[in-house]
Amino acid sequence: MDLLYFVRTRIIAPGFIIAFLLYFIHGAFTSAGKPPRLDDLDRPGPRPIPTPSASERNPAEPVKEFGDYAFLPTSLSNPFPAPDGKRKDYHEWNALSLRELYVCMALDNCGVNQRKVALLASHWFEEAIVRGWRGGEGVWGLSMYKHLKAMGYTTMFANSFEEALAIYRLFPSLISVVVRNKAGECHSDPKCVKSESNPTGIPAWKIFDFEYFPSTTGSHFHASLLKGKWILSANPERGNSTVIQYIGFSVEDDCKRRKFIPFSQRKDRIFMLMKQLTYVYDHRFAWNRSYFALASSDVGMPFVGAWLVDQHYQWKPEEMGTMDDIEDRDKGVINLISGAGAGANHTARFGPQRWAEEVGMSKAMVGMGNPWWSPSPYHALCAGVPFINPIMNFDPNDPWNKTKWHTQHPSLVQFDPPYVYHVHKQNYTGFVDALKAATTNEILSFIPDHMTEMAVRERIRYLMEHDWKEDARKLLEERKKAGEGYVFEL
């Protein structure tokens, strides 16, 4: 679809239509309705915004879960249907947000944060929120979105800087932040970033890099040219460093909606953190594939998991050989997915809800070395399931010096047994000892302080409310004085 056509028909046109329909609104806010539940926003699978007619409220009675966000009145809900859950089109979500923003501005009853727009321009956002994807970036994006909505901010989606720029130009003064991976693309593009030759471009200081891993040096591909606090991260920096801006995510709400299984009622088994067979073949694999059958006998309980056998997932069988499945039920290595061969539908066969239930019924979770910094161990710990964290690299002369470690989950290095057991790679004795301890020592639900819902919310509030233009002005002065670094227009 032509971008200009999209902007005219899907974004601008609804605004004019609303202007003609405002006379229907008089007296429409006389009855209070029930707003959509905030905790619906992070349940597995896409959760389209509820029908606006169910969101009607009395402006004198603020909606607690969404601040005082002004939802559409009934008089405007019928002509404009809610986003369709089957189509999963984020443009429909944008249209609804715009209608709510236009109407509240016309009626002068916007919530305190509703005129502040977060433009979520990375594809991870709409994939997670609209289409239900639950990879690491998806978990993070969903968490950010949930708290933005909880505080009553307006949110918009985009899938490219071109689309983000078109939306930005509709109401530049209302957009507080533009969050997208590869922020440097816009900084380097004179057609995108604000400059003397492009005065309606996006100011460099409003663009924040959506980078899952903590890129303290700003050396990742197309990194923000402002660096520092303009690089957002899902994970905290190591040690006490605070170079970038840690936002993080929380699994607290999602976890606490699930029934906690007492240790005595769980199955005697160990859950394997691997969603693809590739994880026990690639160069980051911490153990030996023979460990699982051997340890099942030595520990006295089976290893279970939910992995797909996809010969082409981060693997080239033509060059690297065919991967043999490690499942051996007779020897205690069990894949819970039925028909896990190439082409299996993971979402249909083993969705997030089932996955969480299976983890919660286990007595320990063991990492493979990959994926790096996965959110899954946090889900396990919240369910009272200890995590075996592989130490991939270490000083052989000082193997227990944590400052010299490179583990699968760096943020968990600060924790010790009985919550997290750190084991050096290819150490079978340590592997078995950790599993024996983890499966016999009960722990309660554990959520690190920096990962509670409220901790995440306050960091997002800071992102939206801080005076980044002033910080950018100081940075610009420093760079001009030094005569080096990226120079930009305020």
GROMACS .gro file of C-alpha atoms in nm:
model
  490
    1MET     CA    1   0.000   0.000   0.000
    2ASP     CA    2   0.131   0.348  -0.089
    3LEU     CA    3   0.239   0.523   0.233
    4LEU     CA    4   0.073   0.855   0.147
    5TYR     CA    5  -0.250   0.673   0.069
    6PHE     CA    6  -0.227   0.491   0.401
    7VAL     CA    7  -0.178   0.814   0.595
    8ARG     CA    8  -0.469   0.985   0.420
    9THR     CA    9  -0.714   0.697   0.444
   10ARG     CA   10  -0.624   0.528   0.772
   11ILE     CA   11  -0.488   0.806   0.985
   12ILE     CA   12  -0.594   1.152   0.866
   13ALA     CA   13  -0.942   1.067   0.734
   14PRO     CA   14  -1.074   0.930   1.064
   15GLY     CA   15  -0.986   1.263   1.226
   16PHE     CA   16  -1.203   1.459   0.987
   17ILE     CA   17  -1.485   1.208   1.017
   18ILE     CA   18  -1.475   1.246   1.392
   19ALA     CA   19  -1.511   1.621   1.359
   20PHE     CA   20  -1.844   1.568   1.179
   21LEU     CA   21  -1.958   1.315   1.436
   22LEU     CA   22  -1.881   1.513   1.752
   23TYR     CA   23  -2.237   1.643   1.775
   24PHE     CA   24  -2.338   1.286   1.866
   25ILE     CA   25  -2.121   1.303   2.175
   26HIS     CA   26  -2.324   1.560   2.371
   27GLY     CA   27  -2.454   1.388   2.683
   28ALA     CA   28  -2.279   1.062   2.601
   29PHE     CA   29  -2.070   1.054   2.919
   30THR     CA   30  -2.354   1.008   3.162
   31SER     CA   31  -2.303   0.643   3.248
   32ALA     CA   32  -1.994   0.464   3.368
   33GLY     CA   33  -1.881   0.143   3.204
   34LYS     CA   34  -1.627  -0.123   3.290
   35PRO     CA   35  -1.281  -0.064   3.137
   36PRO     CA   36  -1.079  -0.350   2.991
   37ARG     CA   37  -0.877  -0.531   3.256
   38LEU     CA   38  -0.511  -0.438   3.262
   39ASP     CA   39  -0.401  -0.792   3.335
   40ASP     CA   40  -0.555  -0.905   3.006
   41LEU     CA   41  -0.276  -0.725   2.824
   42ASP     CA   42   0.002  -0.974   2.899
   43ARG     CA   43  -0.187  -1.302   2.877
   44PRO     CA   44  -0.053  -1.549   2.620
   45GLY     CA   45  -0.179  -1.482   2.270
   46PRO     CA   46  -0.299  -1.156   2.118
   47ARG     CA   47  -0.559  -0.961   2.314
   48PRO     CA   48  -0.731  -0.705   2.087
   49ILE     CA   49  -0.847  -0.388   2.256
   50PRO     CA   50  -1.204  -0.450   2.380
   51THR     CA   51  -1.501  -0.297   2.200
   52PRO     CA   52  -1.508   0.076   2.283
   53SER     CA   53  -1.870   0.060   2.400
   54ALA     CA   54  -1.752  -0.150   2.693
   55SER     CA   55  -1.502   0.123   2.779
   56GLU     CA   56  -1.743   0.413   2.823
   57ARG     CA   57  -1.683   0.596   3.146
   58ASN     CA   58  -1.799   0.894   3.346
   59PRO     CA   59  -1.522   1.157   3.329
   60ALA     CA   60  -1.590   1.237   3.694
   61GLU     CA   61  -1.489   0.882   3.788
   62PRO     CA   62  -1.128   0.812   3.679
   63VAL     CA   63  -1.048   0.465   3.554
   64LYS     CA   64  -0.800   0.338   3.813
   65GLU     CA   65  -0.618   0.086   3.595
   66PHE     CA   66  -0.563   0.334   3.313
   67GLY     CA   67  -0.516   0.654   3.508
   68ASP     CA   68  -0.790   0.885   3.383
   69TYR     CA   69  -0.761   0.784   3.017
   70ALA     CA   70  -1.068   0.895   2.823
   71PHE     CA   71  -1.208   0.603   2.627
   72LEU     CA   72  -1.454   0.654   2.343
   73PRO     CA   73  -1.818   0.716   2.434
   74THR     CA   74  -2.088   0.483   2.310
   75SER     CA   75  -2.203   0.739   2.055
   76LEU     CA   76  -1.878   0.684   1.861
   77SER     CA   77  -1.827   0.314   1.913
   78ASN     CA   78  -2.082   0.189   1.659
   79PRO     CA   79  -1.957   0.374   1.347
   80PHE     CA   80  -1.598   0.268   1.425
   81PRO     CA   81  -1.558  -0.104   1.501
   82ALA     CA   82  -1.290  -0.228   1.739
   83PRO     CA   83  -0.973  -0.392   1.605
   84ASP     CA   84  -1.045  -0.734   1.460
   85GLY     CA   85  -0.875  -1.015   1.653
   86LYS     CA   86  -0.853  -1.240   1.348
   87ARG     CA   87  -0.696  -0.988   1.112
   88LYS     CA   88  -0.434  -0.885   1.371
   89ASP     CA   89  -0.370  -0.556   1.192
   90TYR     CA   90  -0.191  -0.297   1.405
   91HIS     CA   91  -0.322  -0.017   1.181
   92GLU     CA   92  -0.666  -0.082   1.331
   93TRP     CA   93  -0.518  -0.039   1.679
   94ASN     CA   94  -0.363   0.290   1.567
   95ALA     CA   95  -0.696   0.407   1.430
   96LEU     CA   96  -0.865   0.343   1.765
   97SER     CA   97  -0.591   0.526   1.958
   98LEU     CA   98  -0.622   0.821   1.722
   99ARG     CA   99  -0.999   0.836   1.759
  100GLU     CA  100  -0.965   0.836   2.137
  101LEU     CA  101  -0.700   1.108   2.119
  102TYR     CA  102  -0.889   1.328   1.871
  103VAL     CA  103  -1.215   1.303   2.066
  104CYS     CA  104  -1.068   1.373   2.408
  105MET     CA  105  -0.883   1.675   2.268
  106ALA     CA  106  -1.202   1.804   2.105
  107LEU     CA  107  -1.394   1.759   2.430
  108ASP     CA  108  -1.101   1.879   2.642
  109ASN     CA  109  -1.132   1.579   2.873
  110CYS     CA  110  -0.811   1.389   2.798
  111GLY     CA  111  -0.646   1.198   3.078
  112VAL     CA  112  -0.340   1.360   3.232
  113ASN     CA  113  -0.105   1.145   3.019
  114GLN     CA  114  -0.325   1.088   2.715
  115ARG     CA  115  -0.177   1.374   2.512
  116LYS     CA  116   0.168   1.217   2.552
  117VAL     CA  117   0.226   0.965   2.276
  118ALA     CA  118   0.474   0.676   2.277
  119LEU     CA  119   0.540   0.582   1.915
  120LEU     CA  120   0.640   0.214   1.931
  121ALA     CA  121   0.811   0.183   1.595
  122SER     CA  122   0.990  -0.151   1.629
  123HIS     CA  123   0.822  -0.452   1.470
  124TRP     CA  124   0.872  -0.643   1.796
  125PHE     CA  125   0.594  -0.439   1.957
  126GLU     CA  126   0.314  -0.511   1.715
  127GLU     CA  127   0.426  -0.872   1.673
  128ALA     CA  128   0.398  -0.927   2.048
  129ILE     CA  129   0.096  -0.712   2.131
  130VAL     CA  130  -0.121  -0.755   1.823
  131ARG     CA  131  -0.005  -1.096   1.696
  132GLY     CA  132   0.092  -1.274   2.018
  133TRP     CA  133   0.462  -1.347   1.962
  134ARG     CA  134   0.646  -1.432   2.285
  135GLY     CA  135   1.019  -1.427   2.213
  136GLY     CA  136   1.250  -1.222   2.436
  137GLU     CA  137   1.193  -0.893   2.255
  138GLY     CA  138   0.823  -0.971   2.251
  139VAL     CA  139   0.810  -1.024   2.627
  140TRP     CA  140   0.993  -0.695   2.677
  141GLY     CA  141   0.779  -0.501   2.428
  142LEU     CA  142   0.459  -0.635   2.581
  143SER     CA  143   0.573  -0.536   2.929
  144MET     CA  144   0.652  -0.180   2.815
  145TYR     CA  145   0.319  -0.149   2.637
  146LYS     CA  146   0.125  -0.278   2.936
  147HIS     CA  147   0.273  -0.016   3.167
  148LEU     CA  148   0.234   0.268   2.917
  149LYS     CA  149  -0.136   0.183   2.897
  150ALA     CA  150  -0.159   0.141   3.273
  151MET     CA  151  -0.040   0.498   3.320
  152GLY     CA  152  -0.280   0.631   3.057
  153TYR     CA  153  -0.036   0.721   2.779
  154THR     CA  154  -0.141   0.704   2.414
  155THR     CA  155   0.045   0.442   2.211
  156MET     CA  156   0.091   0.408   1.836
  157PHE     CA  157   0.263   0.138   1.630
  158ALA     CA  158   0.488   0.161   1.325
  159ASN     CA  159   0.702  -0.091   1.142
  160SER     CA  160   0.961   0.135   0.982
  161PHE     CA  161   1.111   0.478   1.023
  162GLU     CA  162   0.926   0.585   0.709
  163GLU     CA  163   0.595   0.498   0.871
  164ALA     CA  164   0.705   0.644   1.205
  165LEU     CA  165   0.792   0.972   1.035
  166ALA     CA  166   0.450   0.991   0.867
  167ILE     CA  167   0.278   0.944   1.203
  168TYR     CA  168   0.515   1.182   1.380
  169ARG     CA  169   0.434   1.462   1.138
  170LEU     CA  170   0.064   1.440   1.227
  171PHE     CA  171   0.121   1.575   1.580
  172PRO     CA  172   0.495   1.622   1.649
  173SER     CA  173   0.445   1.815   1.972
  174LEU     CA  174   0.244   1.528   2.123
  175ILE     CA  175   0.496   1.251   2.058
  176SER     CA  176   0.724   1.212   2.358
  177VAL     CA  177   0.938   0.920   2.241
  178VAL     CA  178   0.995   0.712   1.929
  179VAL     CA  179   1.118   0.365   2.027
  180ARG     CA  180   1.276   0.155   1.754
  181ASN     CA  181   1.569  -0.082   1.708
  182LYS     CA  182   1.846   0.046   1.479
  183ALA     CA  183   1.788   0.404   1.591
  184GLY     CA  184   2.102   0.507   1.404
  185GLU     CA  185   1.924   0.449   1.074
  186CYS     CA  186   1.715   0.761   1.129
  187HIS     CA  187   2.003   0.958   1.282
  188SER     CA  188   2.203   0.894   0.963
  189ASP     CA  189   1.917   0.961   0.722
  190PRO     CA  190   1.867   1.330   0.631
  191LYS     CA  191   1.514   1.245   0.515
  192CYS     CA  192   1.424   1.107   0.858
  193VAL     CA  193   1.598   1.306   1.131
  194LYS     CA  194   1.525   1.672   1.206
  195SER     CA  195   1.775   1.914   1.056
  196GLU     CA  196   1.793   2.254   0.889
  197SER     CA  197   1.710   2.088   0.558
  198ASN     CA  198   1.439   1.870   0.716
  199PRO     CA  199   1.271   2.079   0.986
  200THR     CA  200   0.975   1.839   1.014
  201GLY     CA  201   1.192   1.534   1.072
  202ILE     CA  202   1.205   1.345   1.402
  203PRO     CA  203   1.437   1.515   1.654
  204ALA     CA  204   1.735   1.290   1.725
  205TRP     CA  205   1.679   1.318   2.100
  206LYS     CA  206   1.326   1.175   2.076
  207ILE     CA  207   1.451   0.849   1.922
  208PHE     CA  208   1.536   0.566   2.164
  209ASP     CA  209   1.711   0.248   2.059
  210PHE     CA  210   1.518  -0.070   2.143
  211GLU     CA  211   1.807  -0.310   2.213
  212TYR     CA  212   1.734  -0.628   2.410
  213PHE     CA  213   2.093  -0.680   2.521
  214PRO     CA  214   2.277  -0.410   2.721
  215SER     CA  215   2.490  -0.243   2.453
  216THR     CA  216   2.696  -0.012   2.674
  217THR     CA  217   2.939   0.085   2.398
  218GLY     CA  218   2.667   0.148   2.141
  219SER     CA  219   2.854  -0.071   1.894
  220HIS     CA  220   2.559  -0.282   1.777
  221PHE     CA  221   2.432  -0.255   1.420
  222HIS     CA  222   2.286   0.090   1.343
  223ALA     CA  223   2.309   0.187   1.710
  224SER     CA  224   2.181   0.520   1.836
  225LEU     CA  225   2.433   0.791   1.752
  226LEU     CA  226   2.344   0.968   2.076
  227LYS     CA  227   2.438   0.653   2.271
  228GLY     CA  228   2.417   0.647   2.651
  229LYS     CA  229   2.066   0.684   2.790
  230TRP     CA  230   1.920   0.686   2.440
  231ILE     CA  231   1.987   0.312   2.425
  232LEU     CA  232   1.716   0.116   2.606
  233SER     CA  233   1.778  -0.237   2.731
  234ALA     CA  234   1.568  -0.528   2.850
  235ASN     CA  235   1.855  -0.643   3.071
  236PRO     CA  236   2.067  -0.455   3.326
  237GLU     CA  237   2.432  -0.381   3.271
  238ARG     CA  238   2.687  -0.590   3.450
  239GLY     CA  239   2.817  -0.473   3.784
  240ASN     CA  240   2.724  -0.122   3.892
  241SER     CA  241   2.753   0.034   3.548
  242THR     CA  242   2.470   0.271   3.443
  243VAL     CA  243   2.580   0.387   3.098
  244ILE     CA  244   2.261   0.303   2.910
  245GLN     CA  245   1.896   0.317   3.017
  246TYR     CA  246   1.773  -0.008   3.169
  247ILE     CA  247   1.397  -0.048   3.125
  248GLY     CA  248   1.358  -0.421   3.179
  249PHE     CA  249   1.043  -0.627   3.197
  250SER     CA  250   0.847  -0.820   3.456
  251VAL     CA  251   0.681  -1.160   3.450
  252GLU     CA  252   0.517  -1.099   3.788
  253ASP     CA  253   0.156  -1.045   3.677
  254ASP     CA  254   0.165  -1.328   3.427
  255CYS     CA  255   0.321  -1.565   3.679
  256LYS     CA  256   0.092  -1.481   3.968
  257ARG     CA  257  -0.218  -1.555   3.761
  258ARG     CA  258  -0.107  -1.916   3.743
  259LYS     CA  259  -0.157  -2.162   4.025
  260PHE     CA  260   0.159  -2.215   4.228
  261ILE     CA  261   0.233  -2.587   4.254
  262PRO     CA  262   0.372  -2.691   4.596
  263PHE     CA  263   0.702  -2.876   4.577
  264SER     CA  264   0.547  -3.195   4.714
  265GLN     CA  265   0.288  -3.202   4.434
  266ARG     CA  266   0.528  -3.162   4.144
  267LYS     CA  267   0.656  -3.437   3.922
  268ASP     CA  268   1.007  -3.573   3.976
  269ARG     CA  269   1.159  -3.430   3.660
  270ILE     CA  270   1.396  -3.166   3.523
  271PHE     CA  271   1.281  -2.922   3.255
  272MET     CA  272   1.519  -2.855   2.965
  273LEU     CA  273   1.530  -2.494   2.844
  274MET     CA  274   1.541  -2.551   2.469
  275LYS     CA  275   1.274  -2.476   2.212
  276GLN     CA  276   1.480  -2.605   1.919
  277LEU     CA  277   1.702  -2.911   1.880
  278THR     CA  278   1.967  -2.675   1.742
  279TYR     CA  279   2.043  -2.558   2.096
  280VAL     CA  280   2.219  -2.887   2.177
  281TYR     CA  281   2.425  -2.875   1.856
  282ASP     CA  282   2.547  -2.518   1.817
  283HIS     CA  283   2.877  -2.383   1.948
  284ARG     CA  284   2.714  -2.238   2.261
  285PHE     CA  285   2.594  -2.576   2.392
  286ALA     CA  286   2.736  -2.609   2.744
  287TRP     CA  287   2.716  -2.983   2.803
  288ASN     CA  288   2.748  -3.308   2.613
  289ARG     CA  289   2.440  -3.465   2.459
  290SER     CA  290   2.513  -3.785   2.651
  291TYR     CA  291   2.475  -3.602   2.985
  292PHE     CA  292   2.096  -3.616   2.990
  293ALA     CA  293   2.052  -3.992   2.974
  294LEU     CA  294   2.343  -4.046   3.214
  295ALA     CA  295   2.223  -3.781   3.461
  296SER     CA  296   1.867  -3.912   3.447
  297SER     CA  297   2.001  -4.236   3.592
  298ASP     CA  298   2.233  -4.068   3.844
  299VAL     CA  299   1.978  -3.811   3.966
  300GLY     CA  300   1.686  -4.052   3.953
  301MET     CA  301   1.443  -3.849   3.743
  302PRO     CA  302   1.385  -3.780   3.372
  303PHE     CA  303   1.465  -3.473   3.166
  304VAL     CA  304   1.166  -3.329   2.982
  305GLY     CA  305   1.138  -3.045   2.736
  306ALA     CA  306   0.946  -2.901   2.444
  307TRP     CA  307   1.172  -2.867   2.143
  308LEU     CA  308   1.117  -2.868   1.769
  309VAL     CA  309   1.333  -3.072   1.534
  310ASP     CA  310   1.389  -2.818   1.258
  311GLN     CA  311   1.698  -2.900   1.055
  312HIS     CA  312   1.707  -2.546   0.917
  313TYR     CA  313   1.665  -2.343   1.236
  314GLN     CA  314   2.002  -2.163   1.266
  315TRP     CA  315   2.154  -2.472   1.106
  316LYS     CA  316   2.270  -2.574   0.758
  317PRO     CA  317   2.237  -2.952   0.726
  318GLU     CA  318   2.397  -2.948   0.382
  319GLU     CA  319   2.718  -2.808   0.533
  320MET     CA  320   2.698  -2.911   0.899
  321GLY     CA  321   2.523  -3.247   0.878
  322THR     CA  322   2.182  -3.367   0.991
  323MET     CA  323   2.098  -3.328   1.360
  324ASP     CA  324   1.986  -3.648   1.533
  325ASP     CA  325   1.710  -3.600   1.787
  326ILE     CA  326   1.821  -3.652   2.148
  327GLU     CA  327   1.487  -3.788   2.267
  328ASP     CA  328   1.525  -4.131   2.427
  329ARG     CA  329   1.225  -4.207   2.644
  330ASP     CA  330   1.370  -4.536   2.764
  331LYS     CA  331   1.667  -4.347   2.907
  332GLY     CA  332   1.470  -4.057   3.055
  333VAL     CA  333   1.496  -3.789   2.785
  334ILE     CA  334   1.143  -3.690   2.683
  335ASN     CA  335   1.009  -3.436   2.433
  336LEU     CA  336   0.660  -3.329   2.540
  337ILE     CA  337   0.569  -3.199   2.192
  338SER     CA  338   0.389  -3.455   1.979
  339GLY     CA  339   0.514  -3.453   1.621
  340ALA     CA  340   0.798  -3.209   1.674
  341GLY     CA  341   0.956  -3.255   1.333
  342ALA     CA  342   1.025  -2.979   1.084
  343GLY     CA  343   0.714  -2.779   1.004
  344ALA     CA  344   0.538  -2.855   1.332
  345ASN     CA  345   0.314  -2.576   1.452
  346HIS     CA  346   0.472  -2.481   1.784
  347THR     CA  347   0.202  -2.234   1.885
  348ALA     CA  348  -0.078  -2.485   1.829
  349ARG     CA  349   0.103  -2.781   1.978
  350PHE     CA  350   0.270  -2.621   2.279
  351GLY     CA  351   0.166  -2.263   2.351
  352PRO     CA  352   0.284  -2.030   2.629
  353GLN     CA  353   0.013  -2.140   2.874
  354ARG     CA  354   0.100  -2.509   2.843
  355TRP     CA  355   0.472  -2.431   2.853
  356ALA     CA  356   0.436  -2.239   3.181
  357GLU     CA  357   0.228  -2.518   3.332
  358GLU     CA  358   0.488  -2.780   3.244
  359VAL     CA  359   0.767  -2.569   3.392
  360GLY     CA  360   0.567  -2.519   3.710
  361MET     CA  361   0.522  -2.895   3.745
  362SER     CA  362   0.899  -2.955   3.733
  363LYS     CA  363   1.158  -2.944   4.012
  364ALA     CA  364   1.437  -2.767   3.823
  365MET     CA  365   1.514  -2.600   3.492
  366VAL     CA  366   1.848  -2.651   3.319
  367GLY     CA  367   1.995  -2.413   3.062
  368MET     CA  368   2.174  -2.531   2.748
  369GLY     CA  369   2.396  -2.225   2.701
  370ASN     CA  370   2.161  -2.076   2.442
  371PRO     CA  371   1.943  -1.868   2.412
  372TRP     CA  372   2.143  -1.598   2.585
  373TRP     CA  373   1.960  -1.388   2.845
  374SER     CA  374   1.630  -1.570   2.791
  375PRO     CA  375   1.330  -1.452   2.999
  376SER     CA  376   1.240  -1.816   3.073
  377PRO     CA  377   1.451  -1.858   3.391
  378TYR     CA  378   1.256  -1.568   3.547
  379HIS     CA  379   0.932  -1.752   3.477
  380ALA     CA  380   1.082  -2.062   3.638
  381LEU     CA  381   1.200  -1.878   3.951
  382CYS     CA  382   0.863  -1.709   3.991
  383ALA     CA  383   0.707  -2.057   3.977
  384GLY     CA  384   0.948  -2.175   4.248
  385VAL     CA  385   1.166  -2.373   4.004
  386PRO     CA  386   1.547  -2.330   4.047
  387PHE     CA  387   1.763  -2.263   3.741
  388ILE     CA  388   2.091  -2.430   3.641
  389ASN     CA  389   2.293  -2.148   3.481
  390PRO     CA  390   2.580  -2.271   3.258
  391ILE     CA  391   2.913  -2.090   3.296
  392MET     CA  392   3.036  -2.073   2.939
  393ASN     CA  393   3.369  -1.898   2.993
  394PHE     CA  394   3.578  -1.856   3.307
  395ASP     CA  395   3.934  -1.826   3.434
  396PRO     CA  396   4.060  -2.185   3.480
  397ASN     CA  397   4.301  -2.056   3.746
  398ASP     CA  398   4.022  -1.879   3.932
  399PRO     CA  399   3.704  -2.066   3.825
  400TRP     CA  400   3.472  -1.925   4.093
  401ASN     CA  401   3.557  -1.559   4.033
  402LYS     CA  402   3.221  -1.429   3.908
  403THR     CA  403   3.372  -1.116   3.756
  404LYS     CA  404   3.544  -1.339   3.500
  405TRP     CA  405   3.239  -1.543   3.408
  406HIS     CA  406   3.038  -1.548   3.090
  407THR     CA  407   2.715  -1.733   3.163
  408GLN     CA  408   2.397  -1.808   2.972
  409HIS     CA  409   2.211  -1.563   3.193
  410PRO     CA  410   2.445  -1.285   3.317
  411SER     CA  411   2.176  -1.110   3.524
  412LEU     CA  412   2.139  -1.422   3.740
  413VAL     CA  413   2.507  -1.437   3.837
  414GLN     CA  414   2.429  -1.229   4.146
  415PHE     CA  415   2.205  -1.505   4.283
  416ASP     CA  416   2.319  -1.831   4.440
  417PRO     CA  417   2.164  -2.161   4.554
  418PRO     CA  418   1.897  -2.255   4.629
  419TYR     CA  419   1.765  -2.024   4.356
  420VAL     CA  420   2.036  -2.034   4.089
  421TYR     CA  421   2.305  -2.299   4.055
  422HIS     CA  422   2.604  -2.198   3.842
  423VAL     CA  423   2.786  -2.488   3.674
  424HIS     CA  424   3.098  -2.477   3.457
  425LYS     CA  425   3.047  -2.612   3.107
  426GLN     CA  426   3.143  -2.973   3.034
  427ASN     CA  427   3.160  -3.048   3.410
  428TYR     CA  428   2.948  -3.358   3.451
  429THR     CA  429   3.009  -3.391   3.825
  430GLY     CA  430   2.907  -3.031   3.886
  431PHE     CA  431   2.608  -3.081   3.656
  432VAL     CA  432   2.478  -3.379   3.855
  433ASP     CA  433   2.555  -3.225   4.196
  434ALA     CA  434   2.364  -2.908   4.106
  435LEU     CA  435   2.066  -3.105   3.981
  436LYS     CA  436   2.053  -3.321   4.293
  437ALA     CA  437   2.056  -3.010   4.513
  438ALA     CA  438   1.806  -2.817   4.300
  439THR     CA  439   1.555  -3.103   4.290
  440THR     CA  440   1.564  -3.166   4.666
  441ASN     CA  441   1.571  -2.812   4.808
  442GLU     CA  442   1.236  -2.636   4.789
  443ILE     CA  443   1.214  -2.267   4.706
  444LEU     CA  444   0.918  -2.030   4.708
  445SER     CA  445   0.824  -1.794   4.429
  446PHE     CA  446   1.113  -1.555   4.365
  447ILE     CA  447   1.111  -1.226   4.174
  448PRO     CA  448   1.418  -0.999   4.186
  449ASP     CA  449   1.341  -0.654   4.326
  450HIS     CA  450   1.434  -0.479   4.002
  451MET     CA  451   1.189  -0.696   3.810
  452THR     CA  452   0.866  -0.630   3.996
  453GLU     CA  453   0.585  -0.470   3.797
  454MET     CA  454   0.611  -0.149   3.996
  455ALA     CA  455   0.987  -0.122   3.942
  456VAL     CA  456   0.938  -0.154   3.567
  457ARG     CA  457   0.653   0.097   3.570
  458GLU     CA  458   0.862   0.363   3.740
  459ARG     CA  459   1.143   0.324   3.487
  460ILE     CA  460   0.893   0.365   3.202
  461ARG     CA  461   0.743   0.668   3.373
  462TYR     CA  462   1.092   0.819   3.384
  463LEU     CA  463   1.139   0.749   3.012
  464MET     CA  464   0.818   0.935   2.931
  465GLU     CA  465   0.852   1.225   3.174
  466HIS     CA  466   1.223   1.308   3.186
  467ASP     CA  467   1.345   1.621   3.004
  468TRP     CA  468   1.549   1.450   2.733
  469LYS     CA  469   1.574   1.767   2.527
  470GLU     CA  470   1.771   1.934   2.806
  471ASP     CA  471   2.000   1.632   2.834
  472ALA     CA  472   2.046   1.641   2.457
  473ARG     CA  473   2.130   2.012   2.468
  474LYS     CA  474   2.408   1.943   2.719
  475LEU     CA  475   2.536   1.651   2.513
  476LEU     CA  476   2.537   1.865   2.200
  477GLU     CA  477   2.737   2.137   2.374
  478GLU     CA  478   2.991   1.879   2.491
  479ARG     CA  479   3.031   1.735   2.143
  480LYS     CA  480   3.065   2.075   1.977
  481LYS     CA  481   3.323   2.178   2.234
  482ALA     CA  482   3.519   1.855   2.185
  483GLY     CA  483   3.484   1.877   1.810
  484GLU     CA  484   3.386   1.513   1.778
  485GLY     CA  485   3.080   1.291   1.788
  486TYR     CA  486   2.742   1.303   1.614
  487VAL     CA  487   2.599   1.656   1.598
  488PHE     CA  488   2.223   1.703   1.564
  489GLU     CA  489   1.944   1.958   1.566
  490LEU     CA  490   1.742   2.010   1.883
   0.00000   0.00000   0.00000
